[in-house]
mmCIF file of C-alpha atoms and ligand atoms in Angstrom:
data_model
loop_
_atom_site.group_PDB
_atom_site.id
_atom_site.type_symbol
_atom_site.label_atom_id
_atom_site.label_comp_id
_atom_site.label_asym_id
_atom_site.label_seq_id
_atom_site.Cartn_x
_atom_site.Cartn_y
_atom_site.Cartn_z
ATOM 1 C CA MET A 27 -86.456 -130.675 115.694
ATOM 2 C CA THR A 28 -84.454 -134.303 116.306
ATOM 3 C CA GLN A 29 -80.617 -134.084 114.759
ATOM 4 C CA SER A 30 -79.096 -137.026 114.360
ATOM 5 C CA PHE A 31 -75.575 -135.675 115.966
ATOM 6 C CA ASP A 32 -72.428 -137.345 117.219
ATOM 7 C CA PRO A 33 -73.406 -136.587 120.926
ATOM 8 C CA VAL A 34 -69.962 -137.112 121.886
ATOM 9 C CA GLU A 35 -68.815 -134.408 119.073
ATOM 10 C CA PHE A 36 -70.633 -132.060 120.253
ATOM 11 C CA ARG A 37 -69.931 -131.972 123.588
ATOM 12 C CA LYS A 38 -66.785 -131.200 122.760
ATOM 13 C CA ALA A 39 -67.752 -128.507 120.436
ATOM 14 C CA LEU A 40 -69.914 -126.939 123.341
ATOM 15 C CA GLY A 41 -66.593 -126.675 125.353
ATOM 16 C CA ALA A 42 -64.582 -124.867 123.057
ATOM 17 C CA PHE A 43 -66.845 -122.329 124.116
ATOM 18 C CA THR A 44 -65.446 -121.249 127.801
ATOM 19 C CA THR A 45 -66.882 -120.559 130.797
ATOM 20 C CA GLY A 46 -65.986 -119.623 134.160
ATOM 21 C CA VAL A 47 -67.507 -122.201 136.870
ATOM 22 C CA THR A 48 -69.938 -120.854 139.381
ATOM 23 C CA ILE A 49 -71.976 -123.316 142.576
ATOM 24 C CA ILE A 50 -76.014 -122.249 142.548
ATOM 25 C CA THR A 51 -77.155 -122.702 145.971
ATOM 26 C CA ALA A 52 -81.519 -122.710 147.711
ATOM 27 C CA ARG A 53 -82.975 -124.405 150.419
ATOM 28 C CA THR A 54 -86.084 -126.632 150.317
ATOM 29 C CA ALA A 55 -88.810 -126.149 151.749
ATOM 30 C CA GLU A 56 -88.292 -128.080 154.972
ATOM 31 C CA GLY A 57 -84.857 -126.246 154.890
ATOM 32 C CA VAL A 58 -82.656 -128.282 153.506
ATOM 33 C CA PRO A 59 -79.927 -126.840 151.376
ATOM 34 C CA LEU A 60 -78.973 -127.803 148.475
ATOM 35 C CA GLY A 61 -76.330 -126.682 145.373
ATOM 36 C CA LEU A 62 -74.921 -127.547 142.338
ATOM 37 C CA THR A 63 -72.141 -126.872 140.213
ATOM 38 C CA ALA A 64 -73.181 -125.319 136.956
ATOM 39 C CA ASN A 65 -71.466 -123.136 134.203
ATOM 40 C CA SER A 66 -74.286 -122.709 131.893
ATOM 41 C CA PHE A 67 -74.270 -119.531 133.992
ATOM 42 C CA ASN A 68 -74.938 -115.768 131.718
ATOM 43 C CA SER A 69 -76.279 -112.525 132.063
ATOM 44 C CA VAL A 70 -79.062 -111.810 130.873
ATOM 45 C CA SER A 71 -79.853 -107.952 130.683
ATOM 46 C CA LEU A 72 -78.690 -105.003 133.372
ATOM 47 C CA ASN A 73 -82.202 -103.029 133.872
ATOM 48 C CA PRO A 74 -83.759 -104.523 135.305
ATOM 49 C CA PRO A 75 -80.625 -106.734 136.216
ATOM 50 C CA LEU A 76 -81.562 -110.645 134.915
ATOM 51 C CA VAL A 77 -79.402 -113.253 135.574
ATOM 52 C CA LEU A 78 -79.692 -117.243 134.169
ATOM 53 C CA TRP A 79 -78.114 -120.786 134.345
ATOM 54 C CA SER A 80 -79.704 -124.270 132.940
ATOM 55 C CA LEU A 81 -80.515 -127.497 135.107
ATOM 56 C CA ALA A 82 -80.768 -131.143 133.648
ATOM 57 C CA ASN A 83 -83.750 -132.560 134.276
ATOM 58 C CA THR A 84 -81.782 -135.513 135.739
ATOM 59 C CA SER A 85 -81.165 -133.703 138.490
ATOM 60 C CA ALA A 86 -81.328 -134.671 142.192
ATOM 61 C CA SER A 87 -82.143 -130.652 143.212
ATOM 62 C CA LEU A 88 -84.386 -130.482 139.879
ATOM 63 C CA GLY A 89 -88.020 -130.610 142.244
ATOM 64 C CA ALA A 90 -86.501 -128.574 145.289
ATOM 65 C CA PHE A 91 -85.156 -125.782 142.097
ATOM 66 C CA ARG A 92 -88.938 -125.350 140.809
ATOM 67 C CA LYS A 93 -89.990 -124.397 143.923
ATOM 68 C CA ALA A 94 -87.186 -122.221 144.942
ATOM 69 C CA GLU A 95 -88.034 -118.643 145.239
ATOM 70 C CA HIS A 96 -84.775 -118.486 146.310
ATOM 71 C CA TRP A 97 -80.897 -118.832 144.891
ATOM 72 C CA ALA A 98 -77.865 -117.484 144.404
ATOM 73 C CA VAL A 99 -75.140 -117.995 141.999
ATOM 74 C CA HIS A 100 -71.092 -117.864 143.309
ATOM 75 C CA VAL A 101 -69.146 -117.101 140.765
ATOM 76 C CA LEU A 102 -65.965 -119.633 141.868
ATOM 77 C CA ALA A 103 -62.195 -117.785 142.756
ATOM 78 C CA THR A 104 -59.545 -119.884 140.993
ATOM 79 C CA ASP A 105 -58.120 -121.740 143.720
ATOM 80 C CA GLN A 106 -62.337 -123.486 143.947
ATOM 81 C CA GLU A 107 -61.972 -126.259 142.075
ATOM 82 C CA SER A 108 -62.242 -128.976 144.771
ATOM 83 C CA LEU A 109 -65.427 -127.252 145.560
ATOM 84 C CA SER A 110 -66.638 -127.032 142.445
ATOM 85 C CA ALA A 111 -65.561 -131.058 142.345
ATOM 86 C CA ARG A 112 -68.090 -131.881 145.388
ATOM 87 C CA PHE A 113 -70.295 -129.928 144.444
ATOM 88 C CA ALA A 114 -71.101 -131.560 141.279
ATOM 89 C CA THR A 115 -70.841 -134.852 142.755
ATOM 90 C CA ARG A 116 -73.685 -136.518 143.341
ATOM 91 C CA GLY A 117 -75.132 -138.269 146.550
ATOM 92 C CA ILE A 118 -73.136 -136.205 149.076
ATOM 93 C CA ASP A 119 -73.394 -133.756 151.818
ATOM 94 C CA LYS A 120 -72.052 -131.524 149.819
ATOM 95 C CA PHE A 121 -72.272 -128.682 152.839
ATOM 96 C CA ALA A 122 -70.539 -131.107 155.135
ATOM 97 C CA GLY A 123 -68.092 -129.043 157.216
ATOM 98 C CA LEU A 124 -68.901 -125.492 155.092
ATOM 99 C CA ASP A 125 -69.158 -122.400 156.423
ATOM 100 C CA VAL A 126 -72.013 -120.661 154.935
ATOM 101 C CA GLU A 127 -73.053 -117.127 155.737
ATOM 102 C CA SER A 128 -77.552 -117.488 155.590
ATOM 103 C CA GLY A 129 -78.902 -115.355 152.338
ATOM 104 C CA THR A 130 -82.136 -113.551 150.936
ATOM 105 C CA GLY A 131 -84.868 -116.249 152.242
ATOM 106 C CA GLY A 132 -82.549 -118.172 154.110
ATOM 107 C CA VAL A 133 -79.939 -119.234 150.626
ATOM 108 C CA PRO A 134 -77.165 -120.709 152.285
ATOM 109 C CA LEU A 135 -74.348 -118.572 150.613
ATOM 110 C CA LEU A 136 -70.031 -119.644 150.565
ATOM 111 C CA ARG A 137 -67.269 -118.049 151.293
ATOM 112 C CA GLY A 138 -64.192 -117.313 149.509
ATOM 113 C CA CYS A 139 -66.250 -116.755 145.739
ATOM 114 C CA MET A 140 -65.614 -113.757 142.948
ATOM 115 C CA ALA A 141 -68.681 -113.289 142.951
ATOM 116 C CA ARG A 142 -71.926 -113.700 144.578
ATOM 117 C CA PHE A 143 -75.651 -112.908 142.988
ATOM 118 C CA GLN A 144 -78.520 -113.241 144.618
ATOM 119 C CA CYS A 145 -81.665 -113.641 142.768
ATOM 120 C CA ARG A 146 -85.268 -113.538 143.797
ATOM 121 C CA THR A 147 -86.583 -116.908 140.060
ATOM 122 C CA ALA A 148 -88.560 -114.547 137.521
ATOM 123 C CA PHE A 149 -89.319 -117.032 135.162
ATOM 124 C CA GLN A 150 -88.914 -120.562 134.187
ATOM 125 C CA TYR A 151 -88.566 -122.059 131.107
ATOM 126 C CA GLU A 152 -88.385 -125.826 129.988
ATOM 127 C CA GLY A 153 -84.967 -125.639 127.403
ATOM 128 C CA GLY A 154 -85.122 -129.686 125.702
ATOM 129 C CA ASP A 155 -82.773 -131.697 129.051
ATOM 130 C CA HIS A 156 -82.423 -128.649 130.395
ATOM 131 C CA LEU A 157 -84.967 -126.697 132.764
ATOM 132 C CA ILE A 158 -83.644 -122.641 132.080
ATOM 133 C CA PHE A 159 -83.669 -119.900 135.526
ATOM 134 C CA VAL A 160 -83.987 -116.496 134.832
ATOM 135 C CA GLY A 161 -83.805 -114.473 138.296
ATOM 136 C CA GLU A 162 -84.170 -111.505 139.349
ATOM 137 C CA VAL A 163 -80.662 -110.237 140.768
ATOM 138 C CA LEU A 164 -81.582 -109.260 144.337
ATOM 139 C CA ALA A 165 -77.850 -108.062 145.682
ATOM 140 C CA PHE A 166 -74.060 -109.047 145.023
ATOM 141 C CA ASP A 167 -70.670 -108.540 146.041
ATOM 142 C CA ARG A 168 -67.097 -109.139 144.934
ATOM 143 C CA THR A 169 -63.918 -109.408 145.006
ATOM 144 C CA GLU A 170 -60.421 -108.722 142.970
ATOM 145 C CA THR A 171 -59.158 -112.043 142.353
ATOM 146 C CA ALA A 172 -58.203 -114.488 139.902
ATOM 147 C CA PRO A 173 -61.500 -116.607 138.264
ATOM 148 C CA LEU A 174 -62.528 -120.977 137.545
ATOM 149 C CA VAL A 175 -62.560 -121.510 133.946
ATOM 150 C CA PHE A 176 -63.672 -124.386 132.668
ATOM 151 C CA HIS A 177 -63.063 -124.514 128.564
ATOM 152 C CA GLY A 178 -62.524 -128.440 127.019
ATOM 153 C CA GLY A 179 -64.048 -130.007 129.956
ATOM 154 C CA ARG A 180 -61.221 -129.091 131.800
ATOM 155 C CA TYR A 181 -60.227 -126.559 134.732
ATOM 156 C CA ALA A 182 -58.287 -123.547 133.077
ATOM 157 C CA HIS A 183 -56.192 -120.442 134.298
ATOM 158 C CA ALA A 184 -57.335 -116.797 132.886
ATOM 159 C CA THR A 185 -54.788 -114.814 132.722
ATOM 160 C CA ARG A 186 -54.938 -110.710 131.430
ATOM 161 C CA ARG A 187 -53.481 -110.404 127.708
ATOM 162 C CA ASP A 188 -51.940 -106.911 129.309
ATOM 163 C CA ALA A 189 -51.754 -105.377 132.572
ATOM 164 C CA PRO A 190 -53.433 -101.619 132.151
ATOM 165 C CA ASP A 191 -50.077 -99.730 133.737
ATOM 166 C CA VAL A 192 -46.999 -101.508 132.551
ATOM 167 C CA LYS A 193 -46.186 -100.696 129.656
ATOM 168 C CA PRO A 194 -46.068 -103.779 127.054
ATOM 169 C CA ARG A 195 -42.774 -104.797 125.479
ATOM 170 C CA ALA A 196 -42.116 -104.405 121.896
ATOM 171 C CA ALA A 197 -44.223 -106.242 120.098
ATOM 172 C CA HIS A 198 -42.563 -105.499 116.768
ATOM 173 C CA LEU A 199 -39.982 -108.338 118.701
ATOM 174 C CA ALA A 200 -42.753 -110.777 119.080
ATOM 175 C CA GLY A 201 -40.909 -113.671 117.440
ATOM 176 C CA SER A 202 -37.684 -113.050 117.297
ATOM 177 C CA PHE A 203 -35.177 -115.376 118.892
ATOM 178 C CA SER A 204 -34.183 -113.022 121.236
ATOM 179 C CA GLU A 205 -37.446 -111.755 122.846
ATOM 180 C CA ASP A 206 -39.809 -113.956 121.419
ATOM 181 C CA PHE A 207 -37.579 -117.006 122.915
ATOM 182 C CA LEU A 208 -38.310 -119.056 126.716
ATOM 183 C CA GLY A 209 -34.754 -119.270 127.262
ATOM 184 C CA TYR A 210 -34.312 -115.833 127.324
ATOM 185 C CA LEU A 211 -37.622 -114.789 129.339
ATOM 186 C CA LEU A 212 -36.902 -117.196 131.374
ATOM 187 C CA GLY A 213 -33.367 -116.264 131.974
ATOM 188 C CA ARG A 214 -33.688 -112.465 132.270
ATOM 189 C CA SER A 215 -36.791 -112.797 135.040
ATOM 190 C CA HIS A 216 -34.366 -115.295 137.218
ATOM 191 C CA PHE A 217 -31.202 -112.384 136.661
ATOM 192 C CA ARG A 218 -33.504 -109.454 137.551
ATOM 193 C CA PHE A 219 -35.355 -111.371 140.584
ATOM 194 C CA PHE A 220 -32.302 -112.283 141.897
ATOM 195 C CA ALA A 221 -30.724 -108.902 141.627
ATOM 196 C CA GLN A 222 -33.141 -108.090 144.352
ATOM 197 C CA LEU A 223 -31.837 -110.068 146.551
ATOM 198 C CA ARG A 224 -27.694 -109.376 145.481
ATOM 199 C CA ALA A 225 -27.016 -106.606 147.843
ATOM 200 C CA ALA A 226 -27.809 -109.491 151.234
ATOM 201 C CA LEU A 227 -25.834 -111.712 149.434
ATOM 202 C CA ASP A 228 -23.155 -110.185 149.126
ATOM 203 C CA ALA A 229 -23.208 -109.024 152.656
ATOM 204 C CA GLN A 230 -22.908 -112.413 153.030
ATOM 205 C CA HIS A 231 -20.552 -113.251 150.419
ATOM 206 C CA LEU A 232 -22.497 -115.392 148.930
ATOM 207 C CA SER A 233 -22.617 -115.929 145.418
ATOM 208 C CA ASP A 234 -26.245 -117.435 144.050
ATOM 209 C CA MET A 235 -25.234 -121.229 144.066
ATOM 210 C CA GLU A 236 -24.085 -120.874 147.205
ATOM 211 C CA PHE A 237 -27.303 -119.126 148.561
ATOM 212 C CA TYR A 238 -29.099 -122.294 146.218
ATOM 213 C CA VAL A 239 -27.069 -125.039 148.600
ATOM 214 C CA LEU A 240 -27.558 -123.636 151.279
ATOM 215 C CA SER A 241 -31.625 -123.097 151.644
ATOM 216 C CA THR A 242 -31.246 -126.649 150.063
ATOM 217 C CA LEU A 243 -29.083 -128.073 152.948
ATOM 218 C CA THR A 244 -33.000 -126.837 155.075
ATOM 219 C CA LEU A 245 -34.547 -129.160 153.619
ATOM 220 C CA LYS A 246 -33.356 -131.774 156.039
ATOM 221 C CA PRO A 247 -31.606 -131.453 159.461
ATOM 222 C CA VAL A 248 -28.557 -133.809 158.050
ATOM 223 C CA ILE A 249 -28.357 -134.238 154.443
ATOM 224 C CA THR A 250 -25.980 -137.223 152.350
ATOM 225 C CA ASP A 251 -23.537 -136.224 149.413
ATOM 226 C CA SER A 252 -25.596 -138.357 147.237
ATOM 227 C CA GLU A 253 -29.021 -136.556 148.075
ATOM 228 C CA LEU A 254 -27.147 -133.198 147.672
ATOM 229 C CA ALA A 255 -26.384 -134.983 144.199
ATOM 230 C CA GLU A 256 -29.242 -136.213 143.154
ATOM 231 C CA GLY A 257 -31.184 -133.270 144.386
ATOM 232 C CA MET A 258 -28.283 -130.574 142.079
ATOM 233 C CA ALA A 259 -28.018 -132.931 138.795
ATOM 234 C CA GLY A 260 -28.686 -130.754 136.063
ATOM 235 C CA VAL A 261 -28.306 -127.409 137.902
ATOM 236 C CA LEU A 262 -24.914 -127.079 139.591
ATOM 237 C CA ASP A 263 -23.845 -130.637 138.791
ATOM 238 C CA ASP A 264 -20.287 -130.692 139.763
ATOM 239 C CA ARG A 265 -20.231 -126.838 140.948
ATOM 240 C CA ARG A 266 -22.284 -128.410 144.500
ATOM 241 C CA LYS A 267 -18.367 -129.797 145.820
ATOM 242 C CA GLN A 268 -17.332 -125.899 145.704
ATOM 243 C CA ALA A 269 -20.347 -124.226 146.425
ATOM 244 C CA LEU A 270 -20.535 -126.773 150.080
ATOM 245 C CA ASP A 271 -16.322 -126.566 150.339
ATOM 246 C CA SER A 272 -17.446 -122.763 150.164
ATOM 247 C CA LEU A 273 -20.391 -122.734 152.763
ATOM 248 C CA VAL A 274 -17.415 -124.781 154.851
ATOM 249 C CA GLY A 275 -15.240 -122.448 154.955
ATOM 250 C CA ASN A 276 -17.486 -119.779 155.806
ATOM 251 C CA GLY A 277 -18.947 -121.493 159.193
ATOM 252 C CA LEU A 278 -21.846 -121.583 157.490
ATOM 253 C CA ALA A 279 -22.129 -125.600 157.282
ATOM 254 C CA ALA A 280 -20.303 -128.112 159.128
ATOM 255 C CA ALA A 281 -19.387 -131.879 156.483
ATOM 256 C CA ARG A 282 -19.760 -135.029 158.637
ATOM 257 C CA THR A 283 -18.272 -138.541 157.558
ATOM 258 C CA ALA A 284 -18.961 -140.764 160.595
ATOM 259 C CA ASP A 285 -21.883 -142.704 157.901
ATOM 260 C CA GLY A 286 -20.108 -140.906 154.661
ATOM 261 C CA ILE A 287 -19.987 -137.747 153.787
ATOM 262 C CA ALA A 288 -22.777 -135.579 154.610
ATOM 263 C CA TYR A 289 -23.998 -132.062 155.553
ATOM 264 C CA GLU A 290 -25.686 -129.960 158.211
ATOM 265 C CA LEU A 291 -26.346 -126.159 158.566
ATOM 266 C CA THR A 292 -23.754 -124.729 161.551
ATOM 267 C CA PRO A 293 -26.558 -122.782 163.906
ATOM 268 C CA ARG A 294 -25.130 -119.054 162.303
ATOM 269 C CA GLY A 295 -26.192 -120.934 158.638
ATOM 270 C CA ARG A 296 -28.845 -121.354 159.136
ATOM 271 C CA GLU A 297 -29.531 -118.117 160.691
ATOM 272 C CA VAL A 298 -28.802 -116.392 158.064
ATOM 273 C CA ALA A 299 -30.508 -119.090 155.678
ATOM 274 C CA LEU A 300 -33.257 -118.238 157.218
ATOM 275 C CA ASP A 301 -32.708 -114.870 157.205
ATOM 276 C CA LEU A 302 -31.894 -114.443 153.512
ATOM 277 C CA ILE A 303 -35.409 -116.941 152.795
ATOM 278 C CA SER A 304 -37.838 -114.244 154.513
ATOM 279 C CA ARG A 305 -36.086 -111.773 152.427
ATOM 280 C CA ALA A 306 -36.357 -113.561 149.355
ATOM 281 C CA LYS A 307 -40.347 -114.708 150.632
ATOM 282 C CA ALA A 308 -40.348 -110.814 150.465
ATOM 283 C CA LEU A 309 -39.520 -110.026 147.495
ATOM 284 C CA GLU A 310 -41.530 -112.992 145.592
ATOM 285 C CA SER A 311 -44.921 -111.725 147.050
ATOM 286 C CA GLN A 312 -44.026 -108.009 146.131
ATOM 287 C CA VAL A 313 -43.175 -108.841 142.946
ATOM 288 C CA LEU A 314 -46.591 -111.810 142.739
ATOM 289 C CA GLU A 315 -48.093 -108.313 143.756
ATOM 290 C CA ARG A 316 -48.126 -107.038 141.178
ATOM 291 C CA LEU A 317 -48.610 -109.673 138.804
ATOM 292 C CA GLY A 318 -52.530 -109.301 140.644
ATOM 293 C CA PRO A 319 -54.758 -111.843 140.296
ATOM 294 C CA ASP A 320 -51.807 -114.004 137.553
ATOM 295 C CA ALA A 321 -49.484 -114.567 139.791
ATOM 296 C CA PRO A 322 -51.346 -117.321 140.621
ATOM 297 C CA VAL A 323 -51.061 -118.845 136.988
ATOM 298 C CA LEU A 324 -47.357 -117.452 136.273
ATOM 299 C CA LYS A 325 -47.077 -119.906 139.338
ATOM 300 C CA SER A 326 -48.941 -122.975 138.015
ATOM 301 C CA LEU A 327 -47.403 -123.227 134.756
ATOM 302 C CA LEU A 328 -44.007 -123.087 135.349
ATOM 303 C CA ASN A 329 -44.469 -126.036 137.864
ATOM 304 C CA ARG A 330 -45.857 -127.606 134.967
ATOM 305 C CA LEU A 331 -42.981 -126.219 132.997
ATOM 306 C CA LEU A 332 -41.003 -128.531 135.200
ATOM 307 C CA GLY A 333 -42.573 -131.075 135.678
ATOM 308 C CA GLU A 334 -42.244 -131.633 131.964
ATOM 309 C CA ILE A 335 -38.868 -130.709 131.793
ATOM 310 C CA ASP A 336 -37.955 -132.102 135.072
ATOM 311 C CA PRO A 337 -39.775 -135.334 135.359
ATOM 312 C CA THR A 338 -37.794 -137.245 137.341
ATOM 313 C CA ALA A 339 -37.414 -134.346 140.352
ATOM 314 C CA ALA A 340 -35.228 -135.535 142.975
ATOM 315 C CA ALA A 341 -36.579 -137.198 145.985
ATOM 316 C CA ILE A 342 -35.301 -134.058 147.768
ATOM 317 C CA TRP A 343 -37.372 -131.569 146.163
ATOM 318 C CA GLN A 344 -40.590 -133.453 147.166
ATOM 319 C CA ALA A 345 -42.681 -133.376 149.386
ATOM 320 C CA PRO A 346 -42.058 -135.425 152.837
ATOM 321 C CA PRO A 347 -44.518 -138.705 152.664
ATOM 322 C CA GLN A 348 -47.164 -137.485 155.312
ATOM 323 C CA GLU A 349 -45.819 -139.134 159.370
ATOM 324 C CA HIS A 350 -48.353 -141.560 160.747
ATOM 325 C CA LYS A 351 -49.703 -141.347 164.592
ATOM 326 C CA LYS A 352 -49.254 -144.571 166.092
ATOM 327 C CA ALA A 353 -51.677 -145.275 168.071
ATOM 328 C CA SER A 354 -50.586 -144.933 171.866
HETATM 329 C C1 FMN B 429 -68.046 -127.171 135.396
HETATM 330 C C2 FMN B 429 -69.164 -127.974 135.885
HETATM 331 C C3 FMN B 429 -70.263 -127.572 134.855
HETATM 332 C C4 FMN B 429 -71.535 -128.197 135.351
HETATM 333 N N1 FMN B 429 -72.417 -126.918 134.844
HETATM 334 C C5 FMN B 429 -73.496 -127.736 134.521
HETATM 335 C C6 FMN B 429 -75.075 -126.863 134.455
HETATM 336 O O1 FMN B 429 -74.598 -126.111 134.129
HETATM 337 N N2 FMN B 429 -76.435 -127.611 134.827
HETATM 338 C C7 FMN B 429 -75.803 -128.648 135.310
HETATM 339 O O2 FMN B 429 -77.886 -128.817 135.383
HETATM 340 N N3 FMN B 429 -75.329 -129.463 135.779
HETATM 341 C C8 FMN B 429 -73.359 -129.451 135.347
HETATM 342 N N4 FMN B 429 -72.873 -130.362 135.414
HETATM 343 C C9 FMN B 429 -73.143 -131.146 136.541
HETATM 344 C C10 FMN B 429 -73.677 -131.165 138.021
HETATM 345 O O3 FMN B 429 -72.606 -129.882 138.563
HETATM 346 C C11 FMN B 429 -73.811 -132.244 138.219
HETATM 347 O O4 FMN B 429 -74.223 -133.241 137.972
HETATM 348 C C12 FMN B 429 -74.599 -132.085 139.666
HETATM 349 O O5 FMN B 429 -74.688 -133.680 140.476
HETATM 350 C C13 FMN B 429 -76.064 -131.943 140.288
HETATM 351 O O6 FMN B 429 -76.461 -132.158 141.328
HETATM 352 P P1 FMN B 429 -77.333 -132.766 141.707
HETATM 353 O O7 FMN B 429 -78.065 -134.183 140.496
HETATM 354 O O8 FMN B 429 -76.896 -133.341 143.383
HETATM 355 O O9 FMN B 429 -78.166 -131.946 142.560
HETATM 356 C C14 FMN B 429 -71.553 -129.412 135.765
HETATM 357 C C15 FMN B 429 -70.221 -129.406 136.323
HETATM 358 C C16 FMN B 429 -69.171 -129.563 136.278
HETATM 359 C C17 FMN B 429 -68.059 -130.065 136.946
#
């Protein structure tokens, strides 16, 4: 039965099969919790309810899982990548600091997962360099969220291809320049998104550009003109000056000229900015709610797109450096 496959190529070919990611947990006879990340999980039978997964013969937990009567499968949500990495790391205390519940047979149950199956070992089969566990499902629970996905040896996102209650956009236009063009999709989404904020901006006599500059001024108490110029490069460029003059004219920002030109928000400017930002955030939640579990995927892809087309984003948009607490 031995083949002379190139093991790397074989792994790569297997990695073409996209899976979810699970963590399997159990407790040793001495009561010590154990667990590992596994993507070999699969359903076997609906009636009786059976599932399976396989464990490498090299696993440190092999002996304990062989003996365990109960174990639990946790299907991970998209925001649980670090938990997956933790349970795929050997020789650490995988449960350190985790708040776990206790399931059937005292099995540790992790929180925040997409689905959990509490199982009793039904069969164990030798499967080459893995041991296959088939479990009878005794209980399960699930929440509506987005899954963590594994594809080609990397974590990935899953999105639905359509939404049940949204009319698909005209299919015949897919591939046409206007409707299938990234610029159109981004531009029109941007326009329609901000259109919903327009009444609030109009009430403050602010254009989209001025709101952009106003919200940028909330990033730091005082922002120098060169920081703003760098931050607006490729976005507003020269129109930045015009927007700033207008904000100063409206009494929302003030120019400081002591150490070169710099700008700060006036108390009224801060109040208006925070009000508009909270309206924008509320609008964002409504839009993202409609996308449901696909929302984090959209944000992640847009972040990647920005990273690709705006790799040298100005320091003003970067996370502030961590403050080092001085020893007292
Ligand atoms: C996404 C992913 C899927 C994995 N799937 C499995 C699997 O199905 N079976 C397995 O034995 N190891 C799998 N591993 C590797 C184990 O999680 C890893 O070797 C772990 O350290 C084993 O735990 P232990 O040796 O501490 O018991 C996977 C790792 C990752 C990152």
